[in-house]
XYZ file of C-alpha atoms in Angstrom:
531
model
C -13.239 -33.946 -3.668
C -15.975 -33.788 -1.051
C -18.722 -31.546 -2.380
C -21.133 -29.704 -0.075
C -24.747 -30.825 -0.219
C -26.923 -28.961 -2.711
C -28.962 -26.321 -0.928
C -32.623 -25.580 -1.790
C -32.932 -23.026 -4.573
C -34.753 -20.498 -2.397
C -31.999 -20.692 0.234
C -29.361 -20.265 -2.471
C -31.110 -17.082 -3.601
C -31.211 -15.747 -0.046
C -27.492 -16.476 0.403
C -26.773 -14.662 -2.870
C -28.736 -11.666 -1.573
C -26.627 -11.630 1.619
C -23.384 -11.840 -0.381
C -24.504 -9.027 -2.690
C -25.331 -6.876 0.344
C -21.797 -7.423 1.669
C -20.222 -6.703 -1.708
C -22.292 -3.527 -1.948
C -21.069 -2.542 1.518
C -17.421 -2.911 0.459
C -17.888 -0.993 -2.781
C -19.831 1.787 -1.101
C -17.022 2.240 1.407
C -14.446 2.274 -1.399
C -16.243 5.151 -3.142
C -17.720 7.338 -0.386
C -14.340 8.441 0.991
C -13.287 10.259 -2.194
C -16.383 12.473 -1.895
C -15.579 13.095 1.784
C -11.920 14.151 1.396
C -12.663 17.839 0.820
C -14.874 17.954 3.928
C -12.237 16.197 6.038
C -9.685 18.819 4.949
C -11.936 21.656 6.123
C -10.883 22.943 9.584
C -14.503 23.785 10.507
C -16.696 21.114 8.933
C -14.110 18.322 9.119
C -10.837 17.495 10.847
C -8.575 20.044 9.172
C -6.557 17.134 7.756
C -3.531 18.007 5.642
C -2.856 16.280 2.284
C -0.481 13.740 3.839
C -3.069 12.722 6.414
C -5.706 12.376 3.705
C -3.324 10.219 1.681
C -2.928 7.969 4.733
C -6.687 7.919 5.406
C -7.156 6.567 1.885
C -4.015 4.458 1.630
C -4.072 2.795 5.062
C -7.285 0.942 4.146
C -5.928 -0.206 0.792
C -2.567 -1.130 2.283
C -4.096 -3.365 4.955
C -6.431 -4.898 2.397
C -3.606 -5.643 -0.053
C -1.257 -7.128 2.543
C -3.770 -9.349 4.355
C -6.167 -10.553 1.683
C -3.970 -13.369 0.364
C -3.682 -14.753 3.916
C -7.404 -14.465 4.672
C -8.321 -17.318 2.313
C -6.100 -19.682 4.285
C -7.875 -18.616 7.486
C -11.192 -19.554 5.854
C -9.874 -22.991 4.943
C -8.765 -23.553 8.525
C -11.636 -22.075 10.569
C -14.528 -22.019 8.101
C -15.404 -19.275 5.641
C -18.532 -18.202 7.507
C -16.520 -17.791 10.701
C -13.888 -15.629 9.003
C -16.586 -13.716 7.111
C -18.419 -12.944 10.377
C -15.185 -11.895 12.063
C -14.459 -9.542 9.163
C -17.920 -7.980 9.367
C -17.596 -7.399 13.126
C -14.180 -5.767 12.633
C -15.474 -3.706 9.709
C -18.546 -2.485 11.608
C -16.614 -1.708 14.793
C -13.902 0.235 12.963
C -16.550 2.095 10.916
C -18.087 3.251 14.191
C -14.633 4.303 15.375
C -13.974 6.206 12.139
C -17.348 7.985 12.376
C -16.489 9.453 15.773
C -12.734 9.954 15.253
C -11.641 13.167 16.951
C -8.538 13.735 14.830
C -6.901 12.587 11.629
C -4.659 10.079 13.405
C -7.647 8.201 14.819
C -9.326 8.219 11.410
C -6.215 6.794 9.721
C -5.971 3.999 12.294
C -9.688 3.217 12.034
C -9.433 3.084 8.242
C -6.540 0.615 8.480
C -8.637 -1.631 10.732
C -11.506 -1.340 8.241
C -9.072 -2.623 5.604
C -8.353 -5.653 7.811
C -12.080 -6.378 8.043
C -12.506 -6.005 4.288
C -9.557 -8.345 3.661
C -11.252 -11.036 5.758
C -14.622 -10.502 4.063
C -13.655 -10.575 0.384
C -12.070 -14.056 -0.046
C -14.690 -15.661 2.242
C -17.477 -14.003 0.265
C -16.188 -15.431 -3.012
C -15.552 -18.879 -1.507
C -19.114 -19.099 -0.150
C -20.455 -18.107 -3.554
C -18.412 -20.868 -5.215
C -19.630 -23.561 -2.819
C -23.280 -22.482 -2.715
C -23.829 -22.751 -6.470
C -22.808 -25.397 -8.986
C -22.848 -25.734 -12.755
C -24.796 -23.179 -14.841
C -26.392 -21.739 -11.691
C -22.940 -20.727 -10.503
C -22.219 -18.845 -13.727
C -25.523 -16.975 -13.423
C -24.901 -16.246 -9.727
C -21.431 -14.807 -10.457
C -22.922 -12.580 -13.150
C -25.643 -11.298 -10.811
C -23.175 -10.911 -7.948
C -20.849 -8.759 -10.060
C -23.566 -6.137 -10.581
C -23.211 -5.099 -6.926
C -19.839 -3.547 -7.771
C -21.394 -1.294 -10.390
C -24.248 -0.316 -8.093
C -21.758 0.538 -5.332
C -19.583 2.587 -7.687
C -22.565 4.608 -8.900
C -24.399 4.955 -5.581
C -21.399 5.569 -3.301
C -20.558 9.165 -4.299
C -24.240 10.145 -4.408
C -24.950 8.571 -1.008
C -21.903 10.321 0.446
C -23.050 13.619 -1.041
C -26.515 13.244 0.472
C -25.151 12.371 3.913
C -22.609 15.206 3.879
C -25.273 17.708 2.821
C -27.576 16.711 5.701
C -25.344 15.286 8.450
C -21.769 15.465 9.741
C -18.873 13.817 7.939
C -18.864 10.752 10.215
C -22.225 9.661 8.810
C -20.502 8.272 5.694
C -18.849 5.661 7.941
C -21.731 5.191 10.362
C -23.969 4.039 7.497
C -21.818 0.878 7.265
C -22.963 -0.392 10.663
C -26.621 -1.296 9.902
C -25.551 -2.947 6.636
C -23.006 -5.075 8.522
C -25.507 -6.043 11.253
C -28.051 -7.109 8.635
C -25.394 -9.155 6.833
C -24.323 -10.843 10.085
C -27.915 -11.913 10.760
C -28.168 -13.321 7.240
C -24.904 -15.233 7.622
C -25.956 -16.754 10.938
C -29.368 -17.862 9.658
C -28.576 -18.960 6.112
C -24.953 -19.765 5.364
C -23.282 -23.106 6.236
C -19.717 -22.888 7.526
C -17.890 -24.224 4.449
C -14.293 -25.156 5.116
C -11.484 -27.105 3.477
C -9.915 -30.264 4.906
C -6.692 -29.292 3.067
C -5.166 -26.525 5.158
C -2.976 -23.917 3.526
C -0.131 -22.345 5.545
C -0.908 -18.950 7.083
C 2.510 -17.446 6.162
C 2.921 -14.966 9.074
C 6.468 -14.072 7.954
C 5.273 -13.102 4.496
C 2.390 -11.087 5.928
C 4.687 -9.186 8.318
C 7.272 -8.443 5.619
C 4.695 -7.268 3.078
C 2.908 -5.010 5.563
C 6.163 -3.527 6.896
C 7.576 -2.987 3.413
C 4.470 -1.283 2.043
C 4.078 0.911 5.140
C 7.722 2.060 4.990
C 7.550 2.714 1.244
C 4.288 4.644 1.498
C 5.593 6.628 4.494
C 8.656 7.786 2.585
C 6.681 8.760 -0.503
C 4.062 10.696 1.477
C 6.704 12.297 3.714
C 8.354 13.787 0.615
C 5.184 15.778 -0.022
C 5.069 17.010 3.561
C 8.661 18.327 3.590
C 8.795 19.190 -0.167
C 12.169 17.456 -0.570
C 13.444 14.055 -1.661
C 16.977 14.320 -0.236
C 16.137 14.175 3.478
C 16.928 10.943 5.291
C 13.368 10.717 6.663
C 12.222 10.505 3.019
C 14.682 8.282 1.179
C 15.483 6.171 4.263
C 11.971 4.684 4.632
C 11.746 4.247 0.852
C 14.957 2.193 0.793
C 13.903 0.181 3.850
C 10.505 -0.504 2.252
C 12.047 -1.706 -1.004
C 14.501 -3.959 0.877
C 11.698 -5.489 2.988
C 9.602 -6.128 -0.128
C 12.610 -7.771 -1.822
C 13.082 -10.004 1.235
C 9.353 -10.801 1.107
C 9.733 -12.021 -2.479
C 12.766 -14.154 -1.542
C 10.895 -15.693 1.411
C 7.892 -16.527 -0.770
C 10.154 -18.120 -3.382
C 11.474 -20.543 -0.756
C 8.027 -21.756 0.303
C 6.453 -24.804 -1.287
C 2.961 -23.323 -1.028
C 3.414 -19.529 -0.902
C 0.455 -17.264 -0.208
C 1.854 -14.874 -2.825
C 3.665 -16.744 -5.598
C 6.204 -14.432 -7.334
C 7.019 -17.161 -9.860
C 3.761 -16.406 -11.641
C 4.966 -12.881 -12.413
C 7.884 -14.375 -14.370
C 5.407 -15.627 -16.963
C 5.396 -13.069 -19.769
C 1.666 -12.595 -20.250
C 0.665 -12.961 -16.610
C 3.498 -10.791 -15.288
C 3.115 -8.135 -17.961
C -0.657 -8.013 -17.625
C -0.443 -7.584 -13.861
C 2.190 -4.872 -14.187
C -0.069 -3.028 -16.622
C -3.059 -3.351 -14.280
C -0.933 -2.110 -11.390
C 0.118 0.951 -13.413
C -3.502 1.586 -14.440
C -4.730 1.348 -10.841
C -1.867 3.667 -9.860
C -3.325 6.245 -12.236
C -6.940 5.643 -11.229
C -6.172 6.104 -7.514
C -4.105 9.249 -8.070
C -6.510 10.963 -10.461
C -9.485 10.120 -8.220
C -7.608 11.809 -5.359
C -7.212 14.938 -7.526
C -10.819 14.822 -8.686
C -12.159 15.063 -5.128
C -10.379 18.370 -4.467
C -10.986 19.761 -7.953
C -14.766 19.432 -7.924
C -15.476 20.469 -4.340
C -12.491 22.692 -3.577
C -11.588 24.525 -6.778
C -15.041 24.527 -8.425
C -17.011 24.865 -5.196
C -19.397 21.953 -5.803
C -21.415 20.724 -2.841
C -20.798 17.086 -1.828
C -24.069 16.068 -3.514
C -23.181 17.913 -6.719
C -19.734 16.307 -6.730
C -21.254 12.857 -6.157
C -23.658 13.297 -9.052
C -20.862 14.653 -11.251
C -18.898 11.423 -10.744
C -21.758 9.130 -11.804
C -20.614 9.076 -15.487
C -17.395 7.332 -14.412
C -19.381 4.448 -12.893
C -21.786 4.343 -15.860
C -18.847 4.181 -18.257
C -17.183 1.386 -16.274
C -20.439 -0.606 -16.177
C -20.806 -0.284 -19.956
C -17.120 -0.808 -20.697
C -16.700 -4.213 -19.033
C -19.247 -6.138 -21.173
C -18.317 -4.144 -24.280
C -14.660 -5.015 -23.788
C -15.491 -8.703 -23.295
C -17.511 -8.834 -26.524
C -14.766 -7.106 -28.504
C -12.134 -9.457 -27.077
C -14.134 -12.480 -28.235
C -14.235 -10.964 -31.718
C -10.789 -9.382 -32.037
C -8.571 -10.918 -29.287
C -7.260 -9.143 -26.202
C -4.359 -6.979 -27.380
C -6.185 -4.884 -30.025
C -8.847 -4.092 -27.415
C -6.883 -3.630 -24.192
C -3.959 -1.593 -25.560
C -6.072 1.158 -27.195
C -8.460 1.202 -24.214
C -5.609 1.650 -21.717
C -4.111 4.334 -23.951
C -7.418 6.223 -23.959
C -7.699 5.826 -20.175
C -4.207 7.315 -19.773
C -5.042 10.215 -22.096
C -8.211 11.013 -20.127
C -6.085 11.188 -16.977
C -3.796 13.594 -18.812
C -6.951 15.448 -19.838
C -7.122 16.817 -16.291
C -4.217 18.998 -17.399
C -6.679 20.982 -19.539
C -9.352 21.462 -16.874
C -9.566 24.820 -15.143
C -11.682 26.969 -12.880
C -14.100 27.849 -15.697
C -14.296 24.581 -17.653
C -17.940 23.846 -18.624
C -19.402 20.924 -16.681
C -20.377 19.100 -19.866
C -16.703 18.692 -20.842
C -15.845 17.351 -17.398
C -18.699 14.835 -17.638
C -17.614 13.675 -21.107
C -14.060 13.198 -19.839
C -15.258 11.144 -16.839
C -17.586 9.031 -19.021
C -14.827 8.183 -21.522
C -12.424 7.483 -18.675
C -14.820 5.056 -17.001
C -15.593 3.347 -20.315
C -11.903 2.854 -21.127
C -11.031 1.592 -17.647
C -13.935 -0.868 -17.736
C -12.745 -2.190 -21.111
C -9.314 -2.936 -19.634
C -9.705 -4.255 -16.090
C -12.396 -6.919 -16.614
C -11.131 -8.530 -19.850
C -7.434 -8.407 -18.872
C -8.064 -9.877 -15.416
C -10.236 -12.662 -16.859
C -7.633 -13.482 -19.498
C -4.774 -13.590 -16.987
C -6.556 -16.001 -14.661
C -7.904 -18.195 -17.480
C -4.400 -18.588 -18.955
C -3.170 -20.211 -15.735
C -3.520 -23.934 -14.999
C -6.585 -24.570 -12.842
C -4.472 -25.619 -9.875
C -2.845 -22.152 -9.930
C -6.058 -20.136 -10.272
C -6.290 -19.334 -6.566
C -2.641 -18.272 -6.321
C -3.006 -16.223 -9.496
C -6.054 -14.427 -8.150
C -4.151 -13.543 -4.953
C -1.233 -12.135 -6.961
C -3.501 -10.101 -9.236
C -5.494 -8.591 -6.381
C -2.364 -7.778 -4.386
C -0.637 -6.086 -7.340
C -3.725 -3.997 -8.107
C -4.134 -2.834 -4.502
C -0.409 -2.094 -4.226
C -0.653 0.032 -7.369
C -3.471 1.992 -5.743
C -1.494 2.580 -2.537
C 1.570 3.858 -4.405
C -0.612 5.938 -6.742
C -2.198 7.780 -3.825
C 1.210 8.295 -2.204
C 3.040 9.582 -5.285
C 0.096 11.458 -6.798
C -0.627 13.275 -3.550
C 3.053 14.058 -3.021
C 3.418 15.595 -6.485
C 0.361 17.751 -5.797
C 1.690 18.917 -2.409
C 5.169 19.817 -3.685
C 3.963 21.694 -6.780
C 1.188 23.480 -4.869
C 3.582 24.816 -2.225
C 6.005 26.093 -4.834
C 3.169 27.755 -6.774
C 1.533 29.435 -3.750
C 4.806 30.766 -2.304
C 5.016 34.059 -4.318
C 1.517 35.011 -3.129
C 2.468 34.704 0.555
C 5.301 37.235 0.743
C 3.205 39.995 2.349
C 1.072 37.710 4.532
C 1.660 37.240 8.298
C 3.757 34.242 9.309
C 0.842 32.208 10.742
C -1.166 32.805 7.571
C 1.759 31.690 5.431
C 2.183 28.468 7.411
C -1.506 27.578 7.123
C -1.771 28.465 3.431
C 1.240 26.285 2.586
C -0.484 23.184 4.017
C -3.134 22.922 1.302
C -5.518 24.930 -0.856
C -8.317 24.034 1.570
C -6.423 25.573 4.486
C -5.545 28.623 2.372
C -9.189 29.229 1.463
C -10.205 28.914 5.102
C -7.634 31.412 6.361
C -8.382 33.757 3.453
C -12.021 33.853 4.530
C -11.054 34.401 8.167
C -8.850 37.431 7.392
C -11.026 38.661 4.500
C -8.336 38.292 1.852
C -10.014 36.983 -1.337
C -6.823 37.368 -3.366
C -5.241 34.616 -1.259
C -8.145 32.268 -1.980
C -7.776 32.985 -5.705
C -4.038 32.356 -5.499
C -4.716 29.034 -3.737
C -7.148 28.001 -6.479
C -4.623 28.893 -9.177
C -1.833 27.040 -7.361
C -4.007 23.956 -6.976
C -4.980 23.958 -10.663
C -1.301 24.241 -11.634
C -0.414 21.359 -9.290
C -3.247 19.241 -10.736
C -2.013 19.942 -14.283
C 1.547 18.876 -13.443
C 0.406 15.790 -11.541
C -2.024 14.754 -14.303
C 0.809 14.832 -16.828
C 2.958 12.472 -14.762
C -0.013 10.212 -14.025
C -0.806 9.954 -17.744
C 2.799 9.024 -18.538
C 2.796 6.239 -15.934
C -0.537 4.879 -17.176
C 0.758 5.009 -20.766
C 3.647 2.806 -19.651
C 0.979 0.242 -18.781
C -0.333 0.367 -22.355
C 3.217 -0.143 -23.604
C 3.666 -3.151 -21.320
C 0.463 -4.722 -22.662
C 1.592 -4.090 -26.239
C 4.855 -5.930 -25.590
C 3.652 -8.814 -23.418
C 0.237 -9.782 -24.803
C 0.155 -12.120 -27.816
C -0.586 -10.347 -31.092
C -3.362 -12.745 -32.101
C -5.506 -15.163 -30.166
C -4.559 -18.777 -30.029
C -6.186 -20.960 -32.617
C -8.227 -22.985 -30.169
C -11.724 -22.213 -31.339
C -14.207 -20.492 -29.079
C -13.087 -19.876 -25.510
C -14.602 -22.606 -23.336
C -16.636 -21.822 -20.268
C -14.410 -22.019 -17.204
C -14.764 -25.113 -15.048
C -15.776 -23.365 -11.868
C -15.843 -26.610 -9.894
C -12.151 -27.206 -10.525
C -11.214 -23.545 -10.280
C -13.009 -23.280 -6.996
C -11.266 -26.318 -5.617
C -7.903 -24.900 -6.565
C -8.557 -21.876 -4.409
C -10.364 -23.239 -1.423
C -9.629 -26.919 -1.491
C -12.207 -29.662 -1.063
C -15.020 -28.130 0.894
C -17.018 -29.667 3.618
C -19.861 -28.245 5.680
C -19.357 -27.678 9.372
C -22.915 -28.717 10.257
C -22.308 -28.550 13.947
C -21.645 -24.842 13.901
C -24.573 -23.998 11.678
């Protein structure tokens, strides 16, 4: 293996700072949108987006990210990771600018999908550069420091979004990405060598096309069901069937490749497959309940964006505390007795939304969010680490691609199904309150609770606003119950598939990052000419 030359320590630290800035940018963008959903639904302050459009605004980003990320690493091997990284930042910044000035929900959805493409190019290149910049113990320390950017982004994102929404227009939450991206581009150009691999992986365009088409069709059908409040229409079940068929073909195509970008064979392994299924079900629940949370705090309870952002901080604090706590407990007890109870608690906290109402004291909401974040943190980090470490080193890169894709797919489907359940139940609950209202008022109130509150204010009918709040709370209760059941299935999967006791191998060795890195990115070399 051809190793890159060791860079001066000061330059390594500067590169780490640039990578952390980019990671912070991605995490901020992942968290600010949830605080912005209520504003986007408002016909006056936002775009008047309906629930289906908001589901797409959230899901289009995740869908593009999930479908393209496992191909992006191969692009880095071929053209250099700095080149792909820079391309991703340019795409991300340009689409953020587009999203900020979108004139309707359709433009916002498209811009968000393009942002997901940029993020998919950034993430693998960011990790590859980190692996090749640092070696030995310095690499372990750098990974630990780098990971803190996720926690900072999770905690700061909702608060930053709240501040911007309180003082500026909704597009500012996307516009803030642009200066971060420009600063990162300057750092990349000045500091980072263009690491690349002489061993080129196939780009797999057929797999990429099939996965994107299948996920889009599946998500369209699921979201469409919420818009028409029926599952029997052909424009609902037709896309769902087509999506499932395309995804099945995708799996068959990948099975025939010698070096697949997404290796389904790994999912046949009991622990790896079961662990990924459980993580997918957990991320399904997290995405869906986060979608509910945005409308509950700002819509039903009337919190300002800043108040809602601050109210969500306990979730990030809990996740930050839960990850290291879970790792320590796993070293002492093994994985199953830690992950199964933690995932069970996470599922129960999602079901706990079924007990929240219009007059629930804030302290109980904060306790619920803190416990939820703590439980989720105790599951995701330790389970992901265990799944990857159980694979042979030569499969670590493929395993990471599978794990990330399954988690993002779980999020996409969670938003689609969770939002659809909310839309269907809300419309059925609001219907009795609309009998005496004019036809135009009925049509607008059926769209969402946000639209109902707006029209109630316009026609001075407070009883309609109260009915919309009650219908939303009922829909949230029903949806939370189903979300909890699905997340509990994840706990059951972990109980069945994880080994009961840890293997008698003594203390877990430190991972060999040199070999693991080479399995993912190949033997690196520095493109000095382009630096």
